[in-house]
Short mmCIF file of C-alpha atoms and ligand atoms in Angstrom, two decimals:
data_model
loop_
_atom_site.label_atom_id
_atom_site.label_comp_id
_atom_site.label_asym_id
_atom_site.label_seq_id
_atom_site.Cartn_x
_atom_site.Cartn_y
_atom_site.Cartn_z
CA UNK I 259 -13.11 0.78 17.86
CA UNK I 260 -11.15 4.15 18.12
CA UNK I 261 -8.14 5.54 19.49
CA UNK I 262 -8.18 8.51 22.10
CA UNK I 263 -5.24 10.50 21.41
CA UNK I 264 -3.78 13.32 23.97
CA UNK I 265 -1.29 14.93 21.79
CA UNK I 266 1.97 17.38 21.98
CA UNK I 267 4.72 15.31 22.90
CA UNK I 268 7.64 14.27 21.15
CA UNK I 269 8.09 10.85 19.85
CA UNK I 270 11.57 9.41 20.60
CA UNK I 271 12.64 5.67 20.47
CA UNK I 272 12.64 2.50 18.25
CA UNK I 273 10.42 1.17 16.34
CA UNK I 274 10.66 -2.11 13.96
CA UNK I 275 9.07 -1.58 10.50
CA UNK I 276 6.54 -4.71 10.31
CA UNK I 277 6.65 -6.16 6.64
CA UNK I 278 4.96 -5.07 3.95
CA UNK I 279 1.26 -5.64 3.74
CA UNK I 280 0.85 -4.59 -0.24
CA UNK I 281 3.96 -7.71 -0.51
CA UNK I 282 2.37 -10.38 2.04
CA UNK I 283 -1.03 -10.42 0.67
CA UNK I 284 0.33 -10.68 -3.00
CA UNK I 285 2.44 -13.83 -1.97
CA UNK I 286 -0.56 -15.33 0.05
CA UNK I 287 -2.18 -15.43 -3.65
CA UNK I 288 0.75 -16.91 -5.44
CA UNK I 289 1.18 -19.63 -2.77
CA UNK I 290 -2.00 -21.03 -4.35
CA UNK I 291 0.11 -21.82 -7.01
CA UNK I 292 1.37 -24.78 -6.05
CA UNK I 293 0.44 -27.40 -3.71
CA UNK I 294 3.34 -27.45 -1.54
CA UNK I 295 4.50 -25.41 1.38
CA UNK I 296 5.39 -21.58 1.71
CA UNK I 297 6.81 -20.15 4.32
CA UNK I 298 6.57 -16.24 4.46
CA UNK I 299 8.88 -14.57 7.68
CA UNK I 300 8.22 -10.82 8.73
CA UNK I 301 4.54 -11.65 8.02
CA UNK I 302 2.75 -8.39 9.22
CA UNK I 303 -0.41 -9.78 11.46
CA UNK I 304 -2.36 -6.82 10.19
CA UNK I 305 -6.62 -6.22 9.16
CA UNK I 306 -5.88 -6.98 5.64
CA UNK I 307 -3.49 -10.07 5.77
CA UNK I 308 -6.64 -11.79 8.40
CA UNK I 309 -8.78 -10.67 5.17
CA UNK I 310 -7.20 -12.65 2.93
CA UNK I 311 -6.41 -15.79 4.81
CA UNK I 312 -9.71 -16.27 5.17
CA UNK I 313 -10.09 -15.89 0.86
CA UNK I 314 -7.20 -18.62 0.53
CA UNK I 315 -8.59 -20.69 3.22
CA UNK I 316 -12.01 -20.71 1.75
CA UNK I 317 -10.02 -21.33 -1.77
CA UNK I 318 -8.34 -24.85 0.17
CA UNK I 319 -5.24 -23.42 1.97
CA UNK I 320 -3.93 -25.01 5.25
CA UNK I 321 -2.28 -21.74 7.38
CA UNK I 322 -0.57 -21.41 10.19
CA UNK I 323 0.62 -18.24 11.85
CA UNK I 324 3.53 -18.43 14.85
CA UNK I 325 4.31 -14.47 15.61
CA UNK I 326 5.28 -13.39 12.30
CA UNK I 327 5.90 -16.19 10.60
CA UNK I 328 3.17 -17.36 7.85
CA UNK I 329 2.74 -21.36 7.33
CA UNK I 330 0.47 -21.50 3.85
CA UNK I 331 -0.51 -24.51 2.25
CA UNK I 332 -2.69 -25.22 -0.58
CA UNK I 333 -2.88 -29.17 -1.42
CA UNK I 334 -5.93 -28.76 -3.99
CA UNK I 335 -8.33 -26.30 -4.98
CA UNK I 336 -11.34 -26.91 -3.40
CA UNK I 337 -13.45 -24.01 -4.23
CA UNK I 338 -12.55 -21.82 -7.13
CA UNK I 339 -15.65 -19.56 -6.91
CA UNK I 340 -14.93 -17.57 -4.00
CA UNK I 341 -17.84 -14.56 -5.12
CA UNK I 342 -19.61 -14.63 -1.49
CA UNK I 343 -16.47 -14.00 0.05
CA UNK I 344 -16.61 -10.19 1.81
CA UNK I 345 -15.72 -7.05 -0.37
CA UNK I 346 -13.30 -5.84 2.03
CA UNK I 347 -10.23 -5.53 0.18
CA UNK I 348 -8.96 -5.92 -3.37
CA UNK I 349 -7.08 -8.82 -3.16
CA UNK I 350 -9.74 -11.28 -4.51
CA UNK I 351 -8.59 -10.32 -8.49
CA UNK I 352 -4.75 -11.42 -8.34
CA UNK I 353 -6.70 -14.83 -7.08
CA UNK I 354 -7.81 -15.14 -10.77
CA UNK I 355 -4.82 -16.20 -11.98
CA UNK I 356 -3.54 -19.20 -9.77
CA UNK I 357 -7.22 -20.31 -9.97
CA UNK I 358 -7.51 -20.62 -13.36
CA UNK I 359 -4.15 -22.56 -13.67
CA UNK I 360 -5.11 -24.97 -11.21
CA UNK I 361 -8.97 -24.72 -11.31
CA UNK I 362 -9.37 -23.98 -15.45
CA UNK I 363 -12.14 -21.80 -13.77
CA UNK I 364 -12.82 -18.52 -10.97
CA UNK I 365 -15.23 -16.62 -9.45
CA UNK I 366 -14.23 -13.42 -7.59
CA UNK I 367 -16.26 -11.48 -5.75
CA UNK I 368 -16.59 -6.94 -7.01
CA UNK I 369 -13.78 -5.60 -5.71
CA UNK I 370 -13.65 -3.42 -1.86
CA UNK I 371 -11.13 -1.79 -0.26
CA UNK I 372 -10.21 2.06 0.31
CA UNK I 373 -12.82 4.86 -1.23
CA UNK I 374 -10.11 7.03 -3.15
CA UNK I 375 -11.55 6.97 -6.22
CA UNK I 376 -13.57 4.64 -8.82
CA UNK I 377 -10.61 1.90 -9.23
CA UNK I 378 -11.80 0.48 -12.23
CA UNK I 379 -9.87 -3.00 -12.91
CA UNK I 380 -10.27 -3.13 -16.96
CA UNK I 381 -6.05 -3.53 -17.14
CA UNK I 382 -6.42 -6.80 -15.29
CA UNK I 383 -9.65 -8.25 -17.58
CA UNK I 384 -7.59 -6.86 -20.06
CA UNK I 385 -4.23 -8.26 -19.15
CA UNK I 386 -6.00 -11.72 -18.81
CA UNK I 387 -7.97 -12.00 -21.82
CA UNK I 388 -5.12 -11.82 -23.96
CA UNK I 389 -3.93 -14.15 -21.79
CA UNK I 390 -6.87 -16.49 -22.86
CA UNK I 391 -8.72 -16.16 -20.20
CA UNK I 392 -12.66 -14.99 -20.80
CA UNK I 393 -14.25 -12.77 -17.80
CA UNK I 394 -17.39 -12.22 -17.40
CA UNK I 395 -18.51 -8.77 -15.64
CA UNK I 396 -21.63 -9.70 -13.60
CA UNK I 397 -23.53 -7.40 -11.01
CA UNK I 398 -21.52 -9.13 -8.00
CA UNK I 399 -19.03 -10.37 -9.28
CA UNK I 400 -16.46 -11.49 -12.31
CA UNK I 401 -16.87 -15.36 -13.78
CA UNK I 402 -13.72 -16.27 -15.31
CA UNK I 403 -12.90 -19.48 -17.32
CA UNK I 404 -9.67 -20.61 -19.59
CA UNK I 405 -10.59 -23.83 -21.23
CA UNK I 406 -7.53 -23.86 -23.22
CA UNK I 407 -5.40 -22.93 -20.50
CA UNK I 408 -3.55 -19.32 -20.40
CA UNK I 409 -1.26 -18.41 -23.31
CA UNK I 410 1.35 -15.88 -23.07
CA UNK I 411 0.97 -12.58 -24.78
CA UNK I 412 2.42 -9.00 -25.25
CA UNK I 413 0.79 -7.22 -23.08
CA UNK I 414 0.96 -3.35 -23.00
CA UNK I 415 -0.68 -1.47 -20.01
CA UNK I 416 -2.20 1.52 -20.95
CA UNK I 417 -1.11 2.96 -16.96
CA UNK I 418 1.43 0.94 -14.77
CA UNK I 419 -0.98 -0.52 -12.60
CA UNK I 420 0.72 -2.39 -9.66
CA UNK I 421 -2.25 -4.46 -9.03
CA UNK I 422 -2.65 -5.15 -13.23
CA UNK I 423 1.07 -6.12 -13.15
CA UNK I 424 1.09 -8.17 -10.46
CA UNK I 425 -2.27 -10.51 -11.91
CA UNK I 426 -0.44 -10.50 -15.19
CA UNK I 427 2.82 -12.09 -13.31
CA UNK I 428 0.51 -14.06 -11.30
CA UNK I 429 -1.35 -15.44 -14.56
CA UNK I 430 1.52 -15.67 -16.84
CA UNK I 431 4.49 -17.80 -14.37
CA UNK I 432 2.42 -21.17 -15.39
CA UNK I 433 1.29 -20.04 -18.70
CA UNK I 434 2.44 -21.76 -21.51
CA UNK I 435 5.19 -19.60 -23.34
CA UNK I 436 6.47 -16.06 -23.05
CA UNK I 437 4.44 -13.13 -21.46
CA UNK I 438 5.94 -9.54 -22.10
CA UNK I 439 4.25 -6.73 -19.82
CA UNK I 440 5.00 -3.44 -21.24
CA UNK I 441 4.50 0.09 -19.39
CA UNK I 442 4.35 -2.45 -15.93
CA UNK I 443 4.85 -1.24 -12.36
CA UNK I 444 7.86 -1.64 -10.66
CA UNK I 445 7.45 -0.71 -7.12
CA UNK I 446 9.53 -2.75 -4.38
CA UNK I 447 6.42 -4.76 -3.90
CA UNK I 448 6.37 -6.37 -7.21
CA UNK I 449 10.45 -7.04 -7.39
CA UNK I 450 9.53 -8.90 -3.75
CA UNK I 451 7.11 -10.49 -5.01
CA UNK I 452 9.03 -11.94 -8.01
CA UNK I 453 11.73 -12.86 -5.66
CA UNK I 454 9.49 -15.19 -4.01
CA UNK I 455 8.11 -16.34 -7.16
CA UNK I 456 11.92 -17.21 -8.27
CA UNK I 457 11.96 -18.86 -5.40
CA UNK I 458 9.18 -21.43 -6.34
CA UNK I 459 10.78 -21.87 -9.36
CA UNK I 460 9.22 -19.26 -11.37
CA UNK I 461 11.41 -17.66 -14.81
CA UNK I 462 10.89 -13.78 -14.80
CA UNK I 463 13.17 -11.13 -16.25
CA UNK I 464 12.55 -7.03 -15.24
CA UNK I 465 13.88 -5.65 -18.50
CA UNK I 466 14.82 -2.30 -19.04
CA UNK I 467 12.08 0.80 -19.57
CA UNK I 468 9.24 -1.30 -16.97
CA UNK I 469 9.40 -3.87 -19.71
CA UNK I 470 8.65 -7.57 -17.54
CA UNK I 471 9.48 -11.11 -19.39
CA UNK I 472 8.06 -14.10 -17.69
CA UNK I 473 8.72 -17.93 -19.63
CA UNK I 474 5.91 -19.83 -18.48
CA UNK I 475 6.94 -22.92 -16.77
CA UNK I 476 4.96 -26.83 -15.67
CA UNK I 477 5.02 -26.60 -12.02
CA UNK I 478 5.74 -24.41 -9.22
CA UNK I 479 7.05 -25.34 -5.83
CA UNK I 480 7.25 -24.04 -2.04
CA UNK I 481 9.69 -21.50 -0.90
CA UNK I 482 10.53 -19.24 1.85
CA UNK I 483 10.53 -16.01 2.21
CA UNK I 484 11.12 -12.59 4.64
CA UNK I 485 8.63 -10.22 3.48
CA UNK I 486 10.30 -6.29 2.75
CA UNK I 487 9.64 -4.24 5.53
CA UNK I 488 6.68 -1.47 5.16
CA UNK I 489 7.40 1.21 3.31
CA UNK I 490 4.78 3.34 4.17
CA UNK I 491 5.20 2.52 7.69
CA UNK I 492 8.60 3.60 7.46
CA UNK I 493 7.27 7.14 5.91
CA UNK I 494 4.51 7.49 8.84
CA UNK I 495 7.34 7.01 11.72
CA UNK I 496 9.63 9.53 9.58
CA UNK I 497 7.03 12.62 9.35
CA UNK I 498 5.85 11.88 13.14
CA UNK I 499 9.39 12.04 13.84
CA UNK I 500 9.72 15.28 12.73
CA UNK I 501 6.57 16.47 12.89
CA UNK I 502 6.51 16.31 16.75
CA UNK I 503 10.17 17.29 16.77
CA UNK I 504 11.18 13.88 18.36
CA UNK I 505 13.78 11.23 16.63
CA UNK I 506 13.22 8.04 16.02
CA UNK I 507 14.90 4.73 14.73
CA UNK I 508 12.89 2.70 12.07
CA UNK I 509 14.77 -0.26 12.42
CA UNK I 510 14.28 -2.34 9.06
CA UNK I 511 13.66 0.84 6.92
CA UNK I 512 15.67 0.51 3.75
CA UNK I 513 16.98 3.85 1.89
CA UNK I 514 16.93 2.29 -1.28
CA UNK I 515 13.31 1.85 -1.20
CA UNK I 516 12.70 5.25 -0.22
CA UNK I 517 14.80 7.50 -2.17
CA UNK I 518 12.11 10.04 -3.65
CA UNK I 519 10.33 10.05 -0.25
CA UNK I 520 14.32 11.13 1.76
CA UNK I 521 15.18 14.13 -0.67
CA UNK I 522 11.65 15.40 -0.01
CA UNK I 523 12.06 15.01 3.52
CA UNK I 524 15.20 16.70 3.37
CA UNK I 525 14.00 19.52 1.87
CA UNK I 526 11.58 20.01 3.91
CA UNK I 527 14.10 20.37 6.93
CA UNK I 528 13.87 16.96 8.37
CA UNK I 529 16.88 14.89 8.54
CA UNK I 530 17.51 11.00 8.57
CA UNK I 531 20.45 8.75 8.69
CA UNK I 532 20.48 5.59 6.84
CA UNK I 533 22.21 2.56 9.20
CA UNK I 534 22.86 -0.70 8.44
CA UNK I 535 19.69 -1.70 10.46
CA UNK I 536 17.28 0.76 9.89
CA UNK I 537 17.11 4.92 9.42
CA UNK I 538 17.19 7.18 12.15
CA UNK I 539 14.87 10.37 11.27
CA UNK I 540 14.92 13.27 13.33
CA UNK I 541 14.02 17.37 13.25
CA UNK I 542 17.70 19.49 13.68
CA UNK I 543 17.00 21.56 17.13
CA UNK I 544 15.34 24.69 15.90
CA UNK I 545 14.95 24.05 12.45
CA UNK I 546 11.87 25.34 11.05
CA UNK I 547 9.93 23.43 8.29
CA UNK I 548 10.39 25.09 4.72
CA UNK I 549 7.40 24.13 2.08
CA UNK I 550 7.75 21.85 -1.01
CA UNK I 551 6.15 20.84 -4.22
CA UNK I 552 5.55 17.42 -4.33
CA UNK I 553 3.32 15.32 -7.12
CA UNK I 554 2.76 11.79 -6.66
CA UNK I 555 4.14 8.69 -9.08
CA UNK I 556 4.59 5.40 -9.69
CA UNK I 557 7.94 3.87 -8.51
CA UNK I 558 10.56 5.46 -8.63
CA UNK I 559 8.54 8.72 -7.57
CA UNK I 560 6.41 9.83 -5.08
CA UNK I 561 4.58 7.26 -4.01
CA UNK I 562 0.44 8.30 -3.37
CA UNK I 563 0.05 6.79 -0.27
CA UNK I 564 3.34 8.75 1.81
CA UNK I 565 1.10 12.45 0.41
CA UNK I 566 -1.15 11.70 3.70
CA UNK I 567 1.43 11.94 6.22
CA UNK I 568 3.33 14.06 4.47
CA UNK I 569 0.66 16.90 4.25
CA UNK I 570 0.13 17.02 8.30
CA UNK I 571 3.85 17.17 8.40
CA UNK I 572 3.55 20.55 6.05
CA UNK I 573 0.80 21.99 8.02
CA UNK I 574 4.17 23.00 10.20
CA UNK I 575 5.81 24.17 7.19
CA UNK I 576 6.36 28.27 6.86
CA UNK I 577 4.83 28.98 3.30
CA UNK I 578 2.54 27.38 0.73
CA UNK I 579 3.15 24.09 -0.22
CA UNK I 580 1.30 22.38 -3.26
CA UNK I 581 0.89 18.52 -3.32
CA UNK I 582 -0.61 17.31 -7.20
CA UNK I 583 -1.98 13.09 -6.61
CA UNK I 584 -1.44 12.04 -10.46
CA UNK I 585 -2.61 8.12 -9.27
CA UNK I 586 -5.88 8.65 -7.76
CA UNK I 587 -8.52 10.99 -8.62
CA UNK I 588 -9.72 11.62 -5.30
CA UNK I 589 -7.64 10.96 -2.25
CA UNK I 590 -7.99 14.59 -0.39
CA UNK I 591 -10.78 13.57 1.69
CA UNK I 592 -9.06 13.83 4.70
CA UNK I 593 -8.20 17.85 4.09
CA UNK I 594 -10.92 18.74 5.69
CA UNK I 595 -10.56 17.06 8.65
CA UNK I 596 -7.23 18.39 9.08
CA UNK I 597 -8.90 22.01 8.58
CA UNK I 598 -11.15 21.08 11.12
CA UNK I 599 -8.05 20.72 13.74
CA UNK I 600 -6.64 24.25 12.31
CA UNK I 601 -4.97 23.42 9.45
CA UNK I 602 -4.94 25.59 5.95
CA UNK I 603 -5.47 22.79 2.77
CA UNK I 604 -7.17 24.00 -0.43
CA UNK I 605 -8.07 21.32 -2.79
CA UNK I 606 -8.73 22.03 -6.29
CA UNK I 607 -9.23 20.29 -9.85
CA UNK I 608 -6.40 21.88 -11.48
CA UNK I 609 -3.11 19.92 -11.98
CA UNK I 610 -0.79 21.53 -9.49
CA UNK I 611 2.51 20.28 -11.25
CA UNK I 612 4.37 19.38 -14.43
CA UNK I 613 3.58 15.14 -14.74
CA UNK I 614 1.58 14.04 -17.32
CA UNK I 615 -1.88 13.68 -15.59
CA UNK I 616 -4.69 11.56 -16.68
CA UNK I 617 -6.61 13.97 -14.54
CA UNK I 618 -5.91 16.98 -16.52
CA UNK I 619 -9.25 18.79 -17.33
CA UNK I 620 -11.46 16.85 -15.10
CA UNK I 621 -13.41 17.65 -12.38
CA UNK I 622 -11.34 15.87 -9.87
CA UNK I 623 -10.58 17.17 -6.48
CA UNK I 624 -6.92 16.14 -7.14
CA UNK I 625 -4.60 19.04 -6.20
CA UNK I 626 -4.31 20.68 -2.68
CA UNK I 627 -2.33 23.79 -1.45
CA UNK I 628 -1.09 23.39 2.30
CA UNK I 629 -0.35 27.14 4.00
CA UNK I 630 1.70 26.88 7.09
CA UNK I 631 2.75 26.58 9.80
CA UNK I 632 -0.74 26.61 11.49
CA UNK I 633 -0.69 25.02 15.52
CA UNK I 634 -3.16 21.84 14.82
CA UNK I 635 -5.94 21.36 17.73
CA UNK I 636 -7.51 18.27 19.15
CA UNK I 637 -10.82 17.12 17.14
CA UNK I 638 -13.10 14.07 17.10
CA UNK I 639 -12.56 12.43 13.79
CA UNK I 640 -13.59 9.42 11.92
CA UNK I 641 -11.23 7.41 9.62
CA UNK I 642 -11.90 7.40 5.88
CA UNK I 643 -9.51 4.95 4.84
CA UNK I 644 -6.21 3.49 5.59
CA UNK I 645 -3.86 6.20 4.61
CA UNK I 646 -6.43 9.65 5.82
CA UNK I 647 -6.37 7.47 9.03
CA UNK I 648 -2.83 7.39 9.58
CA UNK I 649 -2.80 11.10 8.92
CA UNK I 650 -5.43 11.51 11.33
CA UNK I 651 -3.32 10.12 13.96
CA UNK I 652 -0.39 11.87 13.41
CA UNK I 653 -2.07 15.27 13.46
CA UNK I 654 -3.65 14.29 17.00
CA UNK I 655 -0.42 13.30 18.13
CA UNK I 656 0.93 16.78 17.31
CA UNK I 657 -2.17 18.70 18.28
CA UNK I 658 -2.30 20.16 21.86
CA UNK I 659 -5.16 18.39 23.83
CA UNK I 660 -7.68 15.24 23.87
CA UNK I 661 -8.45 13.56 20.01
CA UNK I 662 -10.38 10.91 19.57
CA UNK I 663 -10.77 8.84 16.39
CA UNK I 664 -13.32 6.68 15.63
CA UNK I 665 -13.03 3.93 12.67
CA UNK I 666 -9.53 2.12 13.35
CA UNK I 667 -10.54 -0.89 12.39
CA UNK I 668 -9.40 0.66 8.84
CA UNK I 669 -6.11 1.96 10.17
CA UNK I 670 -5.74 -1.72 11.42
CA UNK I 671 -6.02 -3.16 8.21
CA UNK I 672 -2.41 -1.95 6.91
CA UNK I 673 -0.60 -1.14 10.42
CA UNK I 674 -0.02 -3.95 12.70
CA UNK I 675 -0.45 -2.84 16.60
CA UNK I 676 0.62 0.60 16.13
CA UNK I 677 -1.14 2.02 19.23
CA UNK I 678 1.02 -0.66 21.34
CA UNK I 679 4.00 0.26 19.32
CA UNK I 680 3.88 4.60 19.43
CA UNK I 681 3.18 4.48 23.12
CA UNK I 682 6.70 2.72 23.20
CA UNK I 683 8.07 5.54 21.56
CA UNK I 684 6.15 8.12 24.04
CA UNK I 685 2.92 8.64 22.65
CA UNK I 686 -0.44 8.70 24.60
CA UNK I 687 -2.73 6.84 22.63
CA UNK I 688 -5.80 4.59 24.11
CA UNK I 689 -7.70 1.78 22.31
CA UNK I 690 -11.46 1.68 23.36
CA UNK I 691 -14.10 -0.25 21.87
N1 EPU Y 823 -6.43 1.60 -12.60
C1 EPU Y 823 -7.31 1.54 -13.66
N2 EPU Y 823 -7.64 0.30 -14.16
C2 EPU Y 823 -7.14 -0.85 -13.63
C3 EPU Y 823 -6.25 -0.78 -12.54
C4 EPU Y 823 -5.91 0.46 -12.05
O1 EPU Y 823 -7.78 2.57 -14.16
O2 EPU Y 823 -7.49 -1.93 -14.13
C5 EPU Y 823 -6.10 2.92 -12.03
C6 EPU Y 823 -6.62 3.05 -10.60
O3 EPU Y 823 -7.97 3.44 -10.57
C7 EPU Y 823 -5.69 4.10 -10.03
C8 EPU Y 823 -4.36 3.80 -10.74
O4 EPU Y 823 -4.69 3.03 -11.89
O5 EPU Y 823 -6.13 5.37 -10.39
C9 EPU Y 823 -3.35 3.05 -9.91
O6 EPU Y 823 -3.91 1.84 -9.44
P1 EPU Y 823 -3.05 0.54 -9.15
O7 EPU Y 823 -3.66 -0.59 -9.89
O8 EPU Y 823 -1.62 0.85 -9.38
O9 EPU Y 823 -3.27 0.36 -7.60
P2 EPU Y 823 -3.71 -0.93 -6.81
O10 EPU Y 823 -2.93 -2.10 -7.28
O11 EPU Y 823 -5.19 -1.02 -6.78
C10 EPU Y 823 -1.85 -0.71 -4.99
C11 EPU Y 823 -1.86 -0.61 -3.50
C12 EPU Y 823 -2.32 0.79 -3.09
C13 EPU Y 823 -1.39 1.82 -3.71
C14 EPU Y 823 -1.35 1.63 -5.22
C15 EPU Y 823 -0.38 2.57 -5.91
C16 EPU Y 823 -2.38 -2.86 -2.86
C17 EPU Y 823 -3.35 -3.81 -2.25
N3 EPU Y 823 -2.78 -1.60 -2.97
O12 EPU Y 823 -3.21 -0.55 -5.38
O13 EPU Y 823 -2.22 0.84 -1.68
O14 EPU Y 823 -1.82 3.11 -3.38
O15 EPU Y 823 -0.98 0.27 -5.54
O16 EPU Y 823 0.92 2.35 -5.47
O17 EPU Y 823 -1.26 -3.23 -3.19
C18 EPU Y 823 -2.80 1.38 0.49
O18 EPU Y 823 -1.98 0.52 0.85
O19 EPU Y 823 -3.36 2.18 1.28
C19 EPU Y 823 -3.17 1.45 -0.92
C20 EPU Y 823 -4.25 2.08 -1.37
#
């Protein structure tokens, strides 16, 4: 599948931010919980949310999908060892949990999902043994038991891994007694996600300093829930926006999920205004793009996946900005396709910034410089992963002439639709097989 792209316009209009995908297919896995009903609304209809209803259906869930609402029902566990099922995303792990509290036994499949680096999941085995659980690493895949059940535990993470914190949640809201995740993640995602948990009837406390409490409880029940809209979504319409010098309304986009990502935008020379439904973002007739120093973070900072965007949007910047990815070792890939279309992106293995950074020392591509502005021209590309993909589309929709990208299926996987929805805001953009 790819896109042809004929760039150089200006994107005006509407959008609607579709929800999260990093929230749905998290809740998809705790509705395995219990045997009764959840309803999820704003359910994004999205690559990796087909993905993983076909892991919970092959686990013994009944689903349903009207437009965007999500039907998901899982009356008993009928097959806990799901290890043939496709390594096309990383959702399989935060299965591990529910299955062992209603199963007593798992078997996921070794993790897929985007090439950005090695992704290592010792904080979950980690997480989960203490928990009681006992994994086995095998070539394919990871056996996991609990014969006594799962025990709460302190838990400290050595990194505030979103996926870690989110198993150890998953694991700990039917384990018996107290769980306390220290150093845990605290992106939107998660707090959504323990929303919905509450819902079911699920005790969990966010403490103060990413400290998590969870009091184990029998039984869980159904619930319903709208899903938070897409945050990242919400970032790719905003640097489009201003990238092409158009405006555009993300309806659903909430400010205070995307605090960190605004000020940068602002300084940059972009402007937005937060609504009651949505943000508008837009580029101030004839303001030029100034450069900025940005270094990627867990919640509440910079989140990794808004750098790809971001760094087409400060191709148009006058000067030298530096971007330093502290999460992943290696998510530049994509700087050299933008160099192919014009642009000016050094990566390097230094640490370009002042965070702490486990990559310090290492020989990891993991800084880039971005020297602007520099006019971007059309180019055949192929997607890498999700995020480089999204990138690669907005750079073809602000380079002059005929793009065409190959590989969508990946940009599929996290954005629902979106050639249908940015030729509503203007864009030419073609879907070919
Ligand atoms: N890490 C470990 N060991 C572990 C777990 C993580 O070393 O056991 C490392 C990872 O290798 C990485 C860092 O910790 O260097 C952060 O990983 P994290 O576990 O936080 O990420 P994730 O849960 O695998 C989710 C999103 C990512 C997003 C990150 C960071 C999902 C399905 N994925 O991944 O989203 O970038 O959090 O916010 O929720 C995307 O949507 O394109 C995407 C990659």
């Amino acid at each position: 599948m790819q896109f042809i792209i004929n760039g150089g316009k200006k994107l005006e209009g509407e959008i609607k931010l579709a929800g999260a995908k990093n929230a749905a297919t998290k809740m998809m896995v705790a509705s395995i919980l219990t045997g009764e009903e959840c309803v999820l609304q704003n359910f994004p209809d999205i690559g990796d949310t087909r993905i993983t209803q076909e892991l919970c259906r092959s686990i013994g869930s009944e689903i349903t999908q009207e437009g965007n609402v999500l039907r998901i029902k899982t009356p008993a566990v009928k097959n806990s060892k799901v290890s043939s099922f496709s390594r096309r995303n990383r959702i399989p792990i935060l299965a591990l949990g529910p299955l062992l509290a209603r199963a007593g036994e798992a078997e996921i499949p070794i993790l897929g999902g985007d090439k950005i680096g090695p992704r290592p999941v010792d904080i979950h085995i980690g997480a989960l043994t203490a928990m009681g659980a006992r994994i086995e690493v095998l070539p394919d895949r990871y056996a996991a038991s609990a014969p006594a059940g799962l025990k709460g535990a302190k838990i400290s993470l050595r990194y505030p891994s979103v996926g870690a914190t989110e198993n150890t949640i998953l694991a700990a809201v039917l384990a018996k007694g107290r769980t306390v995740i220290q150093n845990a993640a605290i992106e939107p995602e998660i707090t959504d996600l323990i929303k919905f948990l509450q819902k079911m009837g699920a005790i969990i406390e966010l403490g103060a300093n990413r400290v998590i409490y969870v009091d184990g409880v029998e039984k869980l029940g159904g619930a319903e829930h709208a899903i938070l809209p897409d945050r990242n979504e919400a970032v790719s319409f905003a640097c489009l926006a201003v990238a092409t010098g158009g405006k555009i309304f993300a309806e659903d986009a909430r400010q205070e999920d995307l605090i960190t990502f605004l000020n940068t935008l602002r300084k940059i020379g972009g402007e937005y205004r937060p609504e009651p439904s949505g943000i508008t973002f837009w580029r101030p007739v004839g303001a030029k793009l100034r450069p900025v120093k940005i270094e990627t973070d867990t919640h509440p900072g910079f989140m990794t996946d808004w750098q790809q965007p971001t760094a087409v949007l400060l191709t148009q910047a006058e000067g030298t900005s530096s971007i330093h990815e502290t999460v992943y070792e290696d998510r530049f890939g994509y700087a050299s396709d933008l160099n192919l279309m014009g642009a000016d992106i050094k990566v390097e293995t230094k640490c370009l910034g002042e965070l702490a950074c486990r990559f310090r020392g290492k020989d990891f591509h993991h800084s880039a410089t971005i020297t602007g502005p520099r006019p971007l021209r059309a180019a055949d590309l192929h997607v890498r992963d999700l995020r480089s993909g999204i990138a690669h589309v907005i750079a073809a929709l602000i380079a002059g002439g005929r793009s065409t990208i190959t590989g969508v299926e990946e940009i599929d996987r996290g954005y629902e639709k979106i050639d249908e929805r940015l030729s509503r805001l203007g864009a030419e953009i073609e879907r070919k097989n």
